[in-house]
């Protein structure tokens, strides 16, 4: 093992201007603000309304902020990985489109489809290119235009999701900062509890699939709820034990923002005090691959060099996992 670690050296995010509140949703489906807040913690979500804009455009906006903050140009980027389930097209990949739009002419990239675990899967993959010394500046984006795959007549899903993008820059660190460990898991037996039924090679788009709303998110909420708590808490236990760490050694816990009750349930099971648990779901809802980098962005000012941050996620696939890292700036 080399002594190079992949450290996050900058973070940024973007959410579209338009806001969809719980009150707005009351006009669309049979729901109410009290139910949504008490069952999920969500108060509003941001929606990309411009029909000419897509996931890549949100990624680009986030990256522009990041490059400005870090004081580097797009030609210095040598790789871009995008976690997303709502790429602009089925193909080509969104990473390639983003590279072109920002002028990252020396970069190659690809998308990773791991739903709500997409950012963790992308961050882990990217870290290997840094640790081996082959790549110096890698952008890891989590971005989803969930509104493009939501049925706004289905009250069980439309209240949950929002649009957004987050990005981190990974660079080599030899002073102890960066990713310490990652533990990722998958179980395809959970595929049909949270998925988009049509649009892929099994059920290509037809007038019937559109009429049956099979291009929208389908979820069996209760099953996913239980599996999410189990998956995230088990992976946290495992990664902490593997690294001889306890909850007390962790400064902040950032869990994928799908439901406030899930996040607090996981924290409770593992004895994480509430002040260590970072939550911003009330503002954005579930932005799928974007929730974790948006949390890093929103809470960046809290972090000090050397803080240990635990990231955890669970999502469609099923996919899940945890990462521990030392904040590097
Ligand atoms: O990001 C990927 C991972 N995804 C998740 O982690 C999501 C996991 N699941 C959840 O967060 C929760 O299961 C939901 C928020 C989706 C649902 O909450 P729940 O507490 O599990 O509710 P439920 O599905 O058990 O439904 C309870 C009741 C039902 O009525 P009955 O059958 O008791 O009469 C639902 O029909 O609430 C009803 N309901 C609603 N009521 C008002 C479902 N959706 C709504 C709604 N407004 N939007």
Short mmCIF file of C-alpha atoms and ligand atoms in Angstrom, two decimals:
data_model
loop_
_atom_site.label_atom_id
_atom_site.label_comp_id
_atom_site.label_asym_id
_atom_site.label_seq_id
_atom_site.Cartn_x
_atom_site.Cartn_y
_atom_site.Cartn_z
CA UNK A 1 0.00 0.00 0.00
CA UNK A 2 1.27 3.44 -0.88
CA UNK A 3 1.17 6.17 1.75
CA UNK A 4 -0.81 8.39 -0.59
CA UNK A 5 -4.38 8.98 0.51
CA UNK A 6 -7.15 10.55 -1.53
CA UNK A 7 -8.18 13.73 0.27
CA UNK A 8 -11.14 15.98 -0.34
CA UNK A 9 -9.57 19.39 -0.97
CA UNK A 10 -12.66 21.34 -2.07
CA UNK A 11 -16.41 20.90 -2.08
CA UNK A 12 -19.30 22.68 -3.81
CA UNK A 13 -22.91 22.16 -4.74
CA UNK A 14 -25.82 23.47 -6.73
CA UNK A 15 -29.58 23.29 -6.34
CA UNK A 16 -32.00 24.84 -8.85
CA UNK A 17 -33.83 28.04 -7.94
CA UNK A 18 -37.40 26.69 -8.03
CA UNK A 19 -38.72 25.35 -4.73
CA UNK A 20 -41.53 22.81 -4.32
CA UNK A 21 -42.93 23.06 -0.80
CA UNK A 22 -45.10 20.59 1.10
CA UNK A 23 -47.96 23.06 0.67
CA UNK A 24 -47.44 22.94 -3.11
CA UNK A 25 -47.65 19.15 -2.98
CA UNK A 26 -50.94 19.38 -1.09
CA UNK A 27 -52.37 20.79 -4.33
CA UNK A 28 -51.09 17.85 -6.37
CA UNK A 29 -51.78 14.77 -4.23
CA UNK A 30 -53.69 13.73 -1.11
CA UNK A 31 -51.05 14.62 1.46
CA UNK A 32 -50.29 17.29 4.01
CA UNK A 33 -47.37 19.19 5.45
CA UNK A 34 -47.75 17.60 8.89
CA UNK A 35 -47.57 14.04 7.45
CA UNK A 36 -44.56 14.79 5.29
CA UNK A 37 -42.58 16.58 8.02
CA UNK A 38 -43.35 14.04 10.73
CA UNK A 39 -42.72 10.96 8.52
CA UNK A 40 -39.69 12.25 6.56
CA UNK A 41 -38.35 15.55 7.94
CA UNK A 42 -38.70 17.13 4.48
CA UNK A 43 -40.09 20.69 4.23
CA UNK A 44 -39.24 21.53 0.62
CA UNK A 45 -37.20 20.39 -2.37
CA UNK A 46 -35.61 22.20 -5.32
CA UNK A 47 -36.80 21.35 -8.83
CA UNK A 48 -35.04 21.96 -12.14
CA UNK A 49 -37.91 23.36 -14.14
CA UNK A 50 -36.05 24.54 -17.26
CA UNK A 51 -36.84 21.80 -19.82
CA UNK A 52 -33.58 22.49 -21.65
CA UNK A 53 -31.46 21.66 -18.58
CA UNK A 54 -30.49 18.28 -17.17
CA UNK A 55 -28.27 16.53 -14.63
CA UNK A 56 -25.05 17.56 -16.40
CA UNK A 57 -26.02 21.24 -16.13
CA UNK A 58 -26.42 21.01 -12.36
CA UNK A 59 -23.06 19.21 -12.15
CA UNK A 60 -21.46 21.95 -14.24
CA UNK A 61 -22.82 24.71 -11.97
CA UNK A 62 -21.43 22.94 -8.90
CA UNK A 63 -18.03 22.36 -10.56
CA UNK A 64 -17.73 26.03 -11.61
CA UNK A 65 -18.03 27.04 -7.96
CA UNK A 66 -15.52 24.39 -6.91
CA UNK A 67 -12.88 25.37 -9.48
CA UNK A 68 -13.22 29.01 -8.48
CA UNK A 69 -12.87 28.12 -4.78
CA UNK A 70 -9.81 25.94 -5.37
CA UNK A 71 -8.30 28.41 -7.83
CA UNK A 72 -7.65 25.89 -10.58
CA UNK A 73 -8.63 25.63 -14.24
CA UNK A 74 -10.66 22.85 -15.89
CA UNK A 75 -7.65 21.67 -17.93
CA UNK A 76 -5.97 20.60 -14.66
CA UNK A 77 -8.70 18.01 -13.99
CA UNK A 78 -7.64 14.53 -15.10
CA UNK A 79 -10.73 12.50 -14.25
CA UNK A 80 -14.45 12.99 -13.56
CA UNK A 81 -16.70 10.36 -12.03
CA UNK A 82 -20.44 11.05 -11.80
CA UNK A 83 -22.77 9.12 -9.52
CA UNK A 84 -26.25 9.39 -11.02
CA UNK A 85 -29.36 7.46 -12.02
CA UNK A 86 -30.70 10.35 -14.09
CA UNK A 87 -27.96 10.90 -16.65
CA UNK A 88 -28.86 13.28 -19.47
CA UNK A 89 -29.10 10.26 -21.81
CA UNK A 90 -29.05 6.49 -21.43
CA UNK A 91 -25.78 6.95 -23.31
CA UNK A 92 -23.37 8.67 -23.63
CA UNK A 93 -22.35 9.09 -20.00
CA UNK A 94 -22.93 12.35 -18.17
CA UNK A 95 -19.29 12.60 -17.02
CA UNK A 96 -18.26 13.01 -20.63
CA UNK A 97 -20.85 15.72 -21.23
CA UNK A 98 -19.73 17.56 -18.09
CA UNK A 99 -16.06 17.36 -19.12
CA UNK A 100 -16.95 18.92 -22.47
CA UNK A 101 -19.12 21.65 -20.93
CA UNK A 102 -16.51 22.76 -18.38
CA UNK A 103 -13.58 22.47 -20.81
CA UNK A 104 -11.82 19.60 -19.01
CA UNK A 105 -9.95 18.67 -22.15
CA UNK A 106 -7.39 16.49 -20.35
CA UNK A 107 -9.93 14.42 -18.43
CA UNK A 108 -11.65 11.12 -19.01
CA UNK A 109 -14.59 9.93 -16.98
CA UNK A 110 -17.59 7.72 -16.54
CA UNK A 111 -20.85 7.41 -14.62
CA UNK A 112 -21.57 5.07 -11.74
CA UNK A 113 -25.11 3.82 -11.27
CA UNK A 114 -25.55 2.95 -7.62
CA UNK A 115 -28.63 5.08 -6.90
CA UNK A 116 -28.50 6.69 -3.47
CA UNK A 117 -25.11 5.05 -2.81
CA UNK A 118 -23.78 6.55 -6.04
CA UNK A 119 -21.61 9.18 -4.38
CA UNK A 120 -19.94 6.68 -2.04
CA UNK A 121 -19.32 4.21 -4.87
CA UNK A 122 -17.89 7.02 -7.01
CA UNK A 123 -15.72 8.43 -4.22
CA UNK A 124 -14.27 5.00 -3.47
CA UNK A 125 -13.55 4.30 -7.14
CA UNK A 126 -11.95 7.72 -7.61
CA UNK A 127 -9.78 7.27 -4.51
CA UNK A 128 -8.02 4.28 -6.12
CA UNK A 129 -6.81 6.42 -9.02
CA UNK A 130 -5.32 8.90 -6.53
CA UNK A 131 -3.82 6.29 -4.19
CA UNK A 132 -1.96 4.57 -7.03
CA UNK A 133 -0.40 7.88 -8.02
CA UNK A 134 -1.71 7.84 -11.58
CA UNK A 135 -4.16 10.75 -11.18
CA UNK A 136 -3.75 14.03 -9.30
CA UNK A 137 -7.03 15.92 -9.54
CA UNK A 138 -10.25 13.93 -9.72
CA UNK A 139 -13.74 15.42 -9.57
CA UNK A 140 -16.38 13.25 -7.91
CA UNK A 141 -19.91 14.44 -8.67
CA UNK A 142 -23.19 13.23 -7.20
CA UNK A 143 -26.06 14.65 -9.26
CA UNK A 144 -29.66 13.75 -9.95
CA UNK A 145 -32.60 15.40 -11.64
CA UNK A 146 -35.08 13.21 -9.77
CA UNK A 147 -38.02 15.31 -10.98
CA UNK A 148 -37.44 13.76 -14.42
CA UNK A 149 -38.37 10.29 -13.09
CA UNK A 150 -41.06 11.15 -10.54
CA UNK A 151 -44.78 10.60 -11.00
CA UNK A 152 -46.36 13.66 -9.41
CA UNK A 153 -49.60 11.71 -8.94
CA UNK A 154 -47.94 9.15 -6.64
CA UNK A 155 -48.00 10.54 -3.10
CA UNK A 156 -45.73 7.79 -1.79
CA UNK A 157 -42.77 8.96 -3.88
CA UNK A 158 -43.33 12.53 -5.12
CA UNK A 159 -43.02 13.99 -1.63
CA UNK A 160 -39.57 12.49 -1.14
CA UNK A 161 -37.32 13.55 -3.99
CA UNK A 162 -35.65 16.73 -5.21
CA UNK A 163 -33.02 17.83 -7.74
CA UNK A 164 -29.44 18.85 -7.03
CA UNK A 165 -25.73 18.27 -7.51
CA UNK A 166 -22.68 18.16 -5.27
CA UNK A 167 -19.02 17.77 -6.11
CA UNK A 168 -15.73 17.20 -4.33
CA UNK A 169 -12.18 17.44 -5.61
CA UNK A 170 -9.87 14.58 -4.64
CA UNK A 171 -6.11 15.15 -4.51
CA UNK A 172 -3.18 13.14 -3.11
CA UNK A 173 -2.33 13.64 0.59
CA UNK A 174 0.70 12.19 2.33
CA UNK A 175 0.15 13.90 5.68
CA UNK A 176 -2.60 11.65 7.05
CA UNK A 177 -5.67 13.35 5.62
CA UNK A 178 -8.14 11.72 3.24
CA UNK A 179 -10.05 8.47 2.85
CA UNK A 180 -9.09 5.96 5.55
CA UNK A 181 -11.35 3.10 4.53
CA UNK A 182 -14.43 2.21 2.50
CA UNK A 183 -16.83 -0.68 2.79
CA UNK A 184 -19.31 -1.10 -0.05
CA UNK A 185 -22.00 -3.75 -0.49
CA UNK A 186 -24.69 -4.77 -2.95
CA UNK A 187 -27.61 -7.21 -3.03
CA UNK A 188 -29.52 -7.54 -6.29
CA UNK A 189 -32.29 -9.49 -4.58
CA UNK A 190 -33.56 -6.08 -3.46
CA UNK A 191 -33.76 -4.71 -7.01
CA UNK A 192 -37.53 -4.71 -7.34
CA UNK A 193 -38.25 -2.82 -4.13
CA UNK A 194 -36.84 0.45 -5.49
CA UNK A 195 -36.45 0.87 -9.24
CA UNK A 196 -37.57 2.30 -12.53
CA UNK A 197 -39.50 -0.48 -14.22
CA UNK A 198 -39.14 0.56 -17.86
CA UNK A 199 -36.70 2.34 -20.12
CA UNK A 200 -33.90 -0.23 -19.97
CA UNK A 201 -33.27 -3.24 -22.21
CA UNK A 202 -35.76 -5.45 -20.36
CA UNK A 203 -38.73 -3.12 -20.85
CA UNK A 204 -37.81 -0.58 -23.54
CA UNK A 205 -40.01 2.50 -23.78
CA UNK A 206 -43.37 2.00 -25.46
CA UNK A 207 -46.65 3.92 -25.38
CA UNK A 208 -47.85 1.30 -22.84
CA UNK A 209 -44.90 1.72 -20.47
CA UNK A 210 -45.47 5.47 -20.53
CA UNK A 211 -49.22 5.06 -19.95
CA UNK A 212 -48.48 2.79 -16.95
CA UNK A 213 -46.02 5.37 -15.52
CA UNK A 214 -43.27 2.77 -15.54
CA UNK A 215 -40.59 5.38 -16.23
CA UNK A 216 -41.09 6.83 -12.76
CA UNK A 217 -39.56 5.70 -9.47
CA UNK A 218 -41.33 2.70 -7.95
CA UNK A 219 -40.66 2.06 -4.26
CA UNK A 220 -41.97 -0.22 -1.53
CA UNK A 221 -41.24 2.28 1.19
CA UNK A 222 -41.56 0.12 4.29
CA UNK A 223 -39.25 -2.60 2.96
CA UNK A 224 -36.65 -0.04 1.91
CA UNK A 225 -36.97 1.79 5.23
CA UNK A 226 -36.09 -1.32 7.24
CA UNK A 227 -33.35 -2.43 4.86
CA UNK A 228 -31.81 1.05 4.92
CA UNK A 229 -31.52 1.15 8.71
CA UNK A 230 -30.11 -2.38 8.79
CA UNK A 231 -27.66 -1.86 5.91
CA UNK A 232 -26.27 1.46 7.10
CA UNK A 233 -25.97 0.50 10.76
CA UNK A 234 -24.33 -2.86 9.97
CA UNK A 235 -21.83 -1.30 7.58
CA UNK A 236 -20.95 1.40 10.12
CA UNK A 237 -20.41 -1.22 12.82
CA UNK A 238 -18.24 -3.26 10.48
CA UNK A 239 -16.06 -0.41 9.22
CA UNK A 240 -15.53 0.96 12.74
CA UNK A 241 -14.57 -2.49 14.08
CA UNK A 242 -12.24 -3.13 11.13
CA UNK A 243 -10.40 0.13 11.90
CA UNK A 244 -10.43 -0.28 15.69
CA UNK A 245 -12.63 2.78 16.07
CA UNK A 246 -15.64 3.59 18.23
CA UNK A 247 -18.48 6.04 17.66
CA UNK A 248 -16.63 8.40 20.02
CA UNK A 249 -13.71 8.54 17.54
CA UNK A 250 -15.98 10.01 14.86
CA UNK A 251 -16.56 13.77 14.77
CA UNK A 252 -19.44 13.84 12.27
CA UNK A 253 -21.84 11.32 10.79
CA UNK A 254 -23.26 12.13 7.36
CA UNK A 255 -25.90 9.64 6.23
CA UNK A 256 -27.65 9.68 2.87
CA UNK A 257 -30.63 12.01 3.33
CA UNK A 258 -33.64 9.85 2.44
CA UNK A 259 -35.67 10.15 5.61
CA UNK A 260 -34.87 11.93 8.88
CA UNK A 261 -36.32 8.99 10.84
CA UNK A 262 -33.89 6.60 9.12
CA UNK A 263 -30.90 8.85 9.87
CA UNK A 264 -31.84 9.30 13.53
CA UNK A 265 -32.66 5.58 13.80
CA UNK A 266 -29.18 4.64 12.61
CA UNK A 267 -27.54 7.23 14.90
CA UNK A 268 -29.55 5.96 17.84
CA UNK A 269 -28.64 2.30 17.27
CA UNK A 270 -24.96 3.21 17.20
CA UNK A 271 -25.00 5.72 20.07
CA UNK A 272 -24.02 8.74 17.98
CA UNK A 273 -25.02 11.89 19.86
CA UNK A 274 -27.41 14.09 17.84
CA UNK A 275 -24.94 16.98 17.59
CA UNK A 276 -22.60 14.77 15.52
CA UNK A 277 -25.31 13.88 13.02
CA UNK A 278 -25.54 16.32 10.11
CA UNK A 279 -28.97 16.74 8.52
CA UNK A 280 -30.17 19.06 5.75
CA UNK A 281 -33.02 16.93 4.32
CA UNK A 282 -35.55 19.61 5.30
CA UNK A 283 -34.23 21.89 2.53
CA UNK A 284 -33.67 19.52 -0.38
CA UNK A 285 -35.50 16.22 0.19
CA UNK A 286 -33.80 13.15 -1.22
CA UNK A 287 -31.54 14.23 -4.10
CA UNK A 288 -30.26 10.64 -4.51
CA UNK A 289 -26.51 10.77 -5.36
CA UNK A 290 -26.28 14.44 -4.39
CA UNK A 291 -27.31 14.27 -0.72
CA UNK A 292 -23.89 13.53 0.78
CA UNK A 293 -21.84 16.10 -1.18
CA UNK A 294 -24.58 18.69 -0.52
CA UNK A 295 -24.23 17.95 3.19
CA UNK A 296 -20.44 18.33 2.95
CA UNK A 297 -21.03 21.66 1.23
CA UNK A 298 -23.60 22.94 3.72
CA UNK A 299 -21.60 21.95 6.80
CA UNK A 300 -18.10 22.65 5.43
CA UNK A 301 -17.55 25.57 7.80
CA UNK A 302 -17.88 23.22 10.81
CA UNK A 303 -15.07 20.92 9.72
CA UNK A 304 -11.51 21.29 10.99
CA UNK A 305 -8.40 19.66 9.57
CA UNK A 306 -8.09 16.20 11.12
CA UNK A 307 -11.80 15.76 11.89
CA UNK A 308 -12.94 12.20 11.25
CA UNK A 309 -16.12 12.05 9.16
CA UNK A 310 -18.18 8.92 8.61
CA UNK A 311 -20.28 8.77 5.44
CA UNK A 312 -22.98 6.15 4.98
CA UNK A 313 -25.65 5.46 2.38
CA UNK A 314 -28.28 2.98 1.28
CA UNK A 315 -30.18 2.89 -1.98
CA UNK A 316 -31.65 1.13 -4.96
CA UNK A 317 -29.94 -2.04 -6.06
CA UNK A 318 -29.83 -2.63 -3.16
CA UNK A 319 -26.52 -0.86 -2.68
CA UNK A 320 -25.03 0.46 0.53
CA UNK A 321 -21.84 1.17 2.40
CA UNK A 322 -19.76 3.48 4.56
CA UNK A 323 -16.57 5.51 4.22
CA UNK A 324 -14.38 6.97 6.93
CA UNK A 325 -12.18 9.91 6.12
CA UNK A 326 -10.05 12.56 7.75
CA UNK A 327 -10.90 16.11 6.74
CA UNK A 328 -7.81 17.59 5.10
CA UNK A 329 -8.27 21.36 5.35
O1 LIG B 1 -33.12 6.90 -0.99
C1 LIG B 1 -33.26 5.53 -1.20
C2 LIG B 1 -33.81 4.87 -0.07
N1 LIG B 1 -35.17 5.27 0.17
C3 LIG B 1 -35.58 5.34 1.40
O2 LIG B 1 -34.79 5.16 2.29
C4 LIG B 1 -37.04 5.57 1.68
C5 LIG B 1 -37.50 4.56 2.68
N2 LIG B 1 -38.89 4.65 3.05
C6 LIG B 1 -39.40 5.72 3.70
O3 LIG B 1 -38.76 6.70 3.94
C7 LIG B 1 -40.83 5.59 4.20
O4 LIG B 1 -41.24 4.25 4.09
C8 LIG B 1 -41.83 6.51 3.47
C9 LIG B 1 -41.57 7.96 3.83
C10 LIG B 1 -41.73 6.30 1.97
C11 LIG B 1 -43.24 6.17 3.93
O5 LIG B 1 -43.34 6.34 5.34
P1 LIG B 1 -43.95 5.18 6.23
O6 LIG B 1 -43.95 5.68 7.62
O7 LIG B 1 -43.16 3.93 5.94
O8 LIG B 1 -45.42 5.10 5.72
P2 LIG B 1 -46.19 3.84 5.13
O9 LIG B 1 -45.71 3.53 3.75
O10 LIG B 1 -46.17 2.75 6.15
O11 LIG B 1 -47.65 4.44 5.04
C12 LIG B 1 -48.42 4.80 6.20
C13 LIG B 1 -49.73 5.41 5.75
C14 LIG B 1 -50.43 4.61 4.67
O12 LIG B 1 -51.81 4.67 4.91
P3 LIG B 1 -52.57 3.43 5.60
O13 LIG B 1 -52.29 2.25 4.73
O14 LIG B 1 -51.95 3.32 6.96
O15 LIG B 1 -53.98 3.89 5.59
C15 LIG B 1 -50.10 5.35 3.41
O16 LIG B 1 -51.08 5.19 2.41
O17 LIG B 1 -49.48 6.71 5.18
C16 LIG B 1 -50.09 6.77 3.89
N3 LIG B 1 -49.27 7.65 3.05
C17 LIG B 1 -49.44 8.99 3.03
N4 LIG B 1 -50.27 9.80 3.68
C18 LIG B 1 -50.18 11.13 3.43
C19 LIG B 1 -48.27 7.32 2.20
N5 LIG B 1 -47.77 8.42 1.62
C20 LIG B 1 -48.47 9.47 2.12
C21 LIG B 1 -48.42 10.85 1.90
N6 LIG B 1 -49.28 11.65 2.58
N7 LIG B 1 -47.54 11.42 1.05
#
